[in-house]
Amino acid sequence: MPENHGPYLIRGARPFGGDPVDLLLDEGHVAAIGPDLEAPEGTEVVDATGLIALPGLVDLHTHLREPGREDAETVLSGSRAAAMGGYTAVHAMANTDPVADTAGVVEQVWHLGREAGYCDVRPVGAVTVGLKGERLSEIGAMADSAAGVRVFSDDGICVSDALLMRRALEYVKAFDGVIAQHAQEPRLTEGAQMNEGCVSDRLGLPGWPAVAEEAIIARDCLLAQHVGSRLHVCHVSTKGSVDIIRWAKERGCDVTAEVTPHHLILTEDLVESYDPVYKVNPPLRTAEDVQALREGLADGTIDIVATDHAPHPVEAKETEWSTAAMGMVGLETALGVVHKTMVETGLLTWEQVADRMSAAPARIGRVSDHGRGLAVGEPANVVLYDPAAPVEVDGAALVGKSGNTPFRGMSLPGRIIATFLRGAPTVLEGKIK
């Protein structure tokens, strides 16, 4: 667990890319903001000249693998990776072994996060027992547990039964919870290996049609509106999905949606290499889909960026394409990818990046002490980012246990210099504490 040596005076940072100011962090909060602040006795000074200050990032979709797959990631290693990526809170998905479908398992994950201390770990509870899609899990008990679960998802598997999905949406209304759906009609994706289209035809790989995602999203938006509940759509990947979510919001559905960094920049053409690092669920799509996702994130149709950080051991990815595991790591590179795809292209300002990667995910996940502004009295969850320090991604250099990054060798335009969790540095001078 990182030690707190505070208070800290961050000298010359640029909140949201604006004019430089000093920020004094003390006793877990932002104690003062202004030019040329005096450092109280015992204060450690951080030179942040040229650095952008943002509220600590919040990830609504992280796979930490513990319990059960500690060879791929643990709560400790994953939360260290999160801190290196500028995150101060992450939501740990339920597809562990055993599945996080009881109060006991979610409390175990929550306690492991508290012991690690690198970021706040909020467990996501499974919607159905064992992710089997047959009966609802202990949703109420998980909500009432010490972990205070508010997000429920069978991510990795779609809740394809419409009646079961309706019951789940109705259940979480009692405590303002949200169902996060992995939108994938299973009958349309049996054996699917990549996006269905010209490339899959050319490669002879079974295709994954866009309609398999879009049909579930349309159904669930209508169900959520019918019962008056909250729906969150995981890892949106197609232009048609963006159109459906936009339509649903216009008709008053209480729906939010996320896009991953990899779907903002990578396309199906990469699969021609047969490198399993590019195998992911949902699959990489077309350049037209990528552009629609960027525009949807810019105009607010897609509410947030979520990493879908999915670590795997080497043997699960370095194998032939058909047997390789699906998933990519993304916590440590997310802000750099968003900088490259959304800020450098003029689609988002830094203030809007803070909304999509901090404020909005905190709001959706009901994490009240994260995603707040950089203002006096607010929790001192702060990330310092150097937008002018390009970094070439190296999977072997990542802090997490797994190196299955699809961005290896790619140059990203900036890097995380420091992350503060309630005023304590988890990352300083670009290194984990």
XYZ file of C-alpha atoms in Angstrom:
433
model
C 0.000 0.000 0.000
C 1.406 3.437 -0.913
C 2.499 5.613 1.982
C 0.996 9.065 2.450
C 3.750 11.622 3.020
C 1.496 14.681 2.466
C 0.645 17.392 2.273
C 1.585 17.850 -1.384
C 1.831 21.087 -3.317
C 1.413 20.563 -7.049
C 3.158 23.514 -8.607
C 2.097 24.928 -11.994
C -0.372 22.301 -13.217
C -2.968 23.118 -15.879
C -6.426 21.953 -14.727
C -8.297 20.608 -17.765
C -5.557 22.025 -19.989
C -6.222 25.613 -18.868
C -4.013 28.200 -17.213
C -1.374 26.993 -14.732
C -2.144 27.116 -11.011
C -0.931 25.469 -7.818
C -2.950 22.807 -5.994
C -2.416 22.019 -2.335
C -3.486 18.511 -1.329
C -3.885 17.926 2.395
C -5.772 15.453 4.575
C -7.357 13.763 1.580
C -8.822 16.898 0.023
C -7.895 19.799 -2.206
C -7.009 22.381 0.438
C -6.217 25.360 -1.815
C -5.961 26.357 -5.463
C -4.315 29.458 -6.855
C -1.157 31.025 -8.242
C 2.063 30.954 -6.234
C 0.667 29.174 -3.181
C 2.928 29.006 -0.145
C 3.986 25.538 0.908
C 3.235 24.837 4.583
C 6.034 23.288 6.620
C 6.563 19.632 5.752
C 4.911 19.933 2.350
C 6.351 17.946 -0.555
C 6.428 20.003 -3.752
C 5.704 18.406 -7.140
C 6.830 20.364 -10.189
C 3.916 20.041 -12.613
C 5.002 22.654 -15.137
C 3.332 21.861 -18.464
C 1.290 19.003 -17.011
C -2.479 18.699 -17.382
C -4.375 18.049 -14.141
C -7.547 15.978 -14.301
C -9.758 14.360 -11.670
C -8.722 10.757 -11.022
C -10.080 8.518 -13.766
C -12.860 5.989 -13.096
C -13.202 2.733 -15.051
C -16.615 1.103 -15.156
C -15.319 -2.082 -16.800
C -12.180 -3.815 -15.500
C -11.312 -7.502 -15.244
C -9.080 -8.124 -12.236
C -9.399 -11.950 -12.487
C -9.156 -12.559 -8.732
C -10.401 -14.891 -7.326
C -9.487 -17.836 -9.530
C -7.245 -16.541 -12.324
C -4.389 -14.974 -10.408
C -2.002 -16.142 -13.144
C -3.495 -13.419 -15.374
C -4.077 -10.624 -12.850
C -4.765 -10.001 -9.186
C -6.586 -7.190 -7.452
C -3.190 -5.875 -6.357
C -1.490 -6.042 -9.771
C -4.579 -4.761 -11.569
C -5.047 -1.834 -9.230
C -1.370 -0.932 -9.640
C -1.907 -0.958 -13.411
C -4.965 1.233 -12.893
C -2.944 3.751 -10.901
C -0.303 3.844 -13.657
C -3.118 4.688 -16.061
C -4.377 7.563 -13.906
C -7.311 5.664 -12.388
C -8.392 6.158 -8.795
C -11.435 3.862 -8.968
C -12.270 0.772 -11.011
C -15.250 -1.555 -11.218
C -14.161 -5.203 -11.107
C -16.229 -7.450 -13.361
C -17.944 -10.544 -12.008
C -16.589 -13.290 -14.297
C -14.104 -14.599 -11.747
C -13.838 -18.155 -10.382
C -15.909 -18.437 -8.291
C -18.233 -15.977 -9.982
C -19.014 -12.814 -8.018
C -22.665 -13.746 -7.603
C -22.867 -13.682 -3.787
C -22.245 -11.144 -1.052
C -19.266 -13.209 0.132
C -17.358 -13.015 -3.142
C -17.967 -9.313 -3.795
C -16.903 -8.512 -0.237
C -13.714 -10.537 -0.772
C -12.850 -8.477 -3.866
C -13.728 -5.237 -2.066
C -11.482 -6.104 0.891
C -8.601 -7.048 -1.434
C -8.926 -3.638 -3.079
C -8.804 -1.864 0.273
C -5.725 -3.841 1.303
C -3.941 -3.011 -1.960
C -4.680 0.693 -1.616
C -3.733 1.794 -5.134
C -7.282 2.631 -6.209
C -10.802 2.070 -4.965
C -12.080 -1.288 -6.243
C -15.847 -1.473 -6.641
C -17.042 -5.027 -7.373
C -19.613 -5.632 -10.097
C -22.110 -8.345 -9.197
C -23.261 -11.051 -11.574
C -26.821 -10.774 -12.871
C -27.357 -14.534 -12.932
C -26.030 -17.408 -10.833
C -22.736 -18.618 -12.254
C -23.274 -16.400 -15.334
C -25.456 -19.230 -16.639
C -28.444 -17.078 -17.567
C -30.916 -19.336 -15.758
C -31.874 -17.533 -12.539
C -31.064 -14.249 -10.854
C -28.126 -14.092 -8.475
C -28.195 -12.667 -4.927
C -28.603 -9.127 -6.259
C -30.177 -7.695 -3.122
C -27.619 -9.282 -0.792
C -24.746 -7.916 -2.892
C -26.327 -4.461 -2.854
C -26.654 -4.608 0.947
C -23.151 -6.001 1.490
C -20.114 -4.049 2.666
C -19.169 -3.715 -1.017
C -22.390 -1.787 -1.694
C -22.710 -3.160 -5.239
C -24.692 -0.956 -7.635
C -23.599 -2.318 -11.017
C -24.554 -5.823 -12.128
C -23.345 -7.580 -15.260
C -22.776 -11.031 -16.727
C -20.108 -9.454 -18.926
C -18.488 -11.965 -21.213
C -21.935 -13.513 -21.628
C -25.147 -11.824 -22.713
C -28.286 -12.012 -20.570
C -30.115 -13.250 -23.654
C -33.381 -14.316 -21.982
C -35.702 -11.320 -22.312
C -37.824 -12.257 -19.289
C -34.769 -12.700 -17.063
C -33.409 -9.356 -18.259
C -36.715 -7.699 -17.458
C -36.710 -9.175 -13.945
C -33.146 -7.962 -13.345
C -34.006 -4.449 -14.503
C -37.021 -4.416 -12.196
C -35.032 -5.728 -9.223
C -32.297 -3.074 -9.251
C -34.808 -0.224 -9.218
C -35.210 -0.683 -5.459
C -31.701 0.633 -4.741
C -30.962 2.680 -7.895
C -28.774 -0.016 -9.415
C -27.936 -0.523 -13.066
C -27.717 -3.571 -15.304
C -24.671 -3.460 -17.579
C -25.388 -5.640 -20.586
C -22.914 -7.482 -22.778
C -24.941 -7.181 -25.974
C -24.410 -10.341 -27.999
C -27.225 -12.483 -29.358
C -25.696 -15.943 -28.806
C -27.467 -17.729 -31.661
C -26.091 -15.243 -34.167
C -22.504 -15.531 -32.927
C -21.984 -19.267 -32.473
C -18.378 -20.013 -33.374
C -17.761 -16.411 -34.448
C -14.109 -15.390 -34.628
C -14.124 -11.810 -35.963
C -16.351 -9.120 -37.472
C -18.587 -10.424 -40.250
C -17.739 -8.769 -43.558
C -15.347 -8.735 -46.476
C -12.292 -9.436 -44.327
C -13.854 -12.460 -42.595
C -14.929 -13.798 -45.992
C -11.410 -13.365 -47.353
C -9.793 -15.011 -44.315
C -12.362 -17.788 -44.070
C -13.107 -17.027 -40.415
C -16.660 -17.328 -39.029
C -18.189 -13.848 -38.907
C -19.679 -11.920 -35.994
C -22.489 -9.789 -37.435
C -23.151 -6.276 -36.189
C -26.847 -7.110 -35.844
C -26.039 -9.562 -33.046
C -25.054 -6.574 -30.903
C -27.625 -4.139 -32.203
C -30.644 -6.406 -31.735
C -29.922 -6.912 -28.020
C -29.322 -3.191 -27.452
C -32.645 -2.300 -29.097
C -34.500 -4.935 -27.064
C -32.958 -3.902 -23.774
C -33.515 -0.178 -24.311
C -37.200 -0.916 -24.815
C -37.282 -3.198 -21.758
C -35.584 -0.583 -19.581
C -38.051 2.066 -20.678
C -40.981 -0.297 -20.130
C -40.049 -1.020 -16.519
C -38.554 2.420 -15.773
C -35.082 1.169 -14.940
C -31.443 1.994 -15.753
C -29.554 0.180 -18.496
C -25.862 0.482 -19.328
C -24.520 -0.945 -22.592
C -21.009 -2.370 -22.411
C -18.325 -1.957 -25.111
C -20.426 -0.581 -27.984
C -18.688 -1.446 -31.257
C -20.869 -0.677 -34.285
C -22.293 2.345 -36.079
C -25.756 0.789 -35.870
C -25.449 0.477 -32.084
C -24.633 4.191 -31.826
C -27.706 5.003 -33.929
C -29.952 2.821 -31.753
C -28.645 4.322 -28.491
C -29.146 7.831 -29.884
C -32.716 6.912 -30.851
C -33.363 5.379 -27.429
C -32.143 8.491 -25.612
C -34.316 10.690 -27.801
C -37.394 8.683 -26.768
C -36.521 8.978 -23.080
C -34.887 5.639 -22.280
C -32.619 5.779 -19.219
C -29.678 4.228 -21.060
C -25.960 4.920 -20.911
C -23.197 3.395 -23.003
C -19.452 2.911 -23.122
C -16.785 2.536 -25.784
C -13.359 0.981 -25.274
C -10.093 2.629 -26.284
C -9.336 -0.210 -28.716
C -12.634 0.235 -30.541
C -11.796 3.923 -30.973
C -8.628 3.225 -32.950
C -8.221 -0.376 -34.177
C -10.005 -2.000 -37.125
C -10.719 -5.514 -38.373
C -7.906 -5.261 -40.942
C -5.437 -6.091 -38.151
C -6.893 -9.603 -37.977
C -5.240 -10.354 -41.333
C -2.026 -10.821 -39.334
C -3.684 -13.676 -37.427
C -2.070 -12.235 -34.292
C -4.372 -13.270 -31.407
C -3.567 -10.040 -29.546
C -6.256 -8.537 -31.792
C -8.891 -11.117 -30.834
C -11.489 -9.472 -28.621
C -15.184 -9.564 -27.734
C -16.898 -7.691 -29.342
C -14.547 -7.913 -32.301
C -12.673 -5.087 -33.964
C -14.968 -3.583 -36.575
C -14.647 -1.398 -39.695
C -13.183 2.081 -40.136
C -16.738 3.371 -40.589
C -17.688 1.914 -37.207
C -14.614 3.475 -35.575
C -15.560 6.907 -36.921
C -19.166 6.526 -35.730
C -17.942 5.546 -32.242
C -15.712 8.604 -32.066
C -18.554 10.872 -33.156
C -20.936 9.201 -30.700
C -18.492 9.745 -27.843
C -18.022 13.365 -28.905
C -21.739 14.207 -29.071
C -22.605 12.384 -25.833
C -24.546 9.490 -27.348
C -21.836 7.286 -25.865
C -21.371 8.481 -22.298
C -18.013 7.107 -21.262
C -14.758 5.415 -22.148
C -14.302 2.102 -20.318
C -11.222 -0.049 -20.772
C -12.610 -3.612 -20.701
C -9.131 -4.391 -19.375
C -8.903 -8.155 -19.998
C -5.545 -9.666 -18.981
C -4.573 -13.179 -20.066
C -1.482 -15.306 -19.407
C 0.943 -15.748 -22.298
C -0.202 -19.264 -23.147
C -3.807 -18.106 -23.599
C -2.902 -15.524 -26.262
C 0.237 -16.866 -27.945
C -1.509 -19.712 -29.688
C -3.420 -20.216 -32.915
C -6.224 -17.747 -33.579
C -9.145 -20.164 -33.227
C -8.172 -21.293 -29.718
C -6.819 -17.994 -28.361
C -8.631 -16.187 -25.554
C -10.516 -12.996 -26.308
C -9.461 -9.769 -24.644
C -6.884 -6.995 -24.362
C -5.307 -5.063 -21.510
C -6.006 -1.348 -21.511
C -5.751 0.410 -18.153
C -2.261 1.831 -18.627
C -2.820 3.105 -22.170
C -6.422 4.371 -22.108
C -5.764 8.081 -21.575
C -3.058 8.114 -24.239
C -5.388 6.475 -26.784
C -8.178 8.942 -25.998
C -5.675 11.798 -26.348
C -4.633 10.473 -29.766
C -8.108 9.668 -31.115
C -10.312 12.339 -29.533
C -8.206 15.327 -28.416
C -5.655 15.516 -31.213
C -8.524 15.192 -33.712
C -10.421 18.067 -32.092
C -13.394 15.917 -31.126
C -13.033 16.421 -27.350
C -11.559 19.065 -25.065
C -9.675 18.013 -21.935
C -12.679 19.047 -19.855
C -14.832 16.699 -21.924
C -12.244 13.940 -21.518
C -12.582 14.389 -17.748
C -16.334 14.000 -18.118
C -16.128 10.831 -20.249
C -13.387 9.179 -18.178
C -14.103 10.406 -14.644
C -17.331 12.263 -13.863
C -19.741 10.248 -16.009
C -18.460 6.754 -15.090
C -18.517 7.745 -11.410
C -22.087 8.941 -11.805
C -23.225 5.795 -13.646
C -21.523 3.530 -11.109
C -22.806 5.592 -8.164
C -19.305 6.279 -6.831
C -19.937 9.515 -4.964
C -16.394 10.382 -3.883
C -14.821 10.126 -7.346
C -15.346 12.004 -10.584
C -15.553 15.309 -8.753
C -14.164 18.651 -9.856
C -10.740 20.064 -9.047
C -11.984 22.505 -6.431
C -11.281 23.379 -2.819
C -12.873 20.854 -0.479
C -13.184 18.102 -3.079
C -11.488 14.708 -2.614
C -7.851 14.910 -3.724
C -8.144 12.322 -6.488
C -5.909 13.837 -9.136
C -3.960 12.689 -12.189
C -1.112 14.654 -13.779
C -0.575 13.979 -17.477
C 2.206 15.174 -19.749
C 0.625 15.735 -23.184
C 4.019 16.378 -24.778
C 5.892 13.230 -23.735
C 5.313 10.578 -26.421
C 5.676 6.998 -25.313
C 6.056 3.827 -27.365
C 3.917 1.091 -25.859
C 5.848 -1.957 -24.661
C 3.854 -4.865 -23.284
C 6.811 -6.068 -21.230
C 7.020 -2.703 -19.478
C 3.416 -2.701 -18.249
C 2.820 -2.852 -14.490
C -0.021 -5.373 -14.745
C 0.736 -9.113 -14.812
C -0.262 -9.599 -18.459
C 1.230 -7.932 -21.519
C -1.495 -8.631 -24.094
C -1.748 -5.052 -25.324
C -2.868 -4.443 -28.915
C -0.990 -1.127 -28.866
C 2.525 -2.575 -28.630
C 4.909 -0.560 -30.766
C 2.348 2.229 -31.162
C 3.387 5.749 -30.207
C 0.951 7.472 -27.862
C 1.230 11.253 -27.454
C 1.558 11.548 -23.677
C 2.088 9.753 -20.396
C 0.889 9.681 -16.796
C 3.328 11.451 -14.480
C 1.474 11.210 -11.152
C -1.718 9.827 -9.655
C -3.032 10.859 -6.242
C -5.675 8.883 -4.351
C -7.163 11.022 -1.587
C -3.978 13.078 -1.568
C -1.597 10.094 -1.369
C 0.567 9.461 -4.436
C 0.117 6.040 -6.000
C 2.264 7.087 -8.952
C 4.973 9.745 -8.820
C 7.492 10.799 -11.471
C 5.937 8.236 -13.784
C 6.657 5.326 -11.442
C 4.417 3.262 -9.198
C 4.855 4.048 -5.507
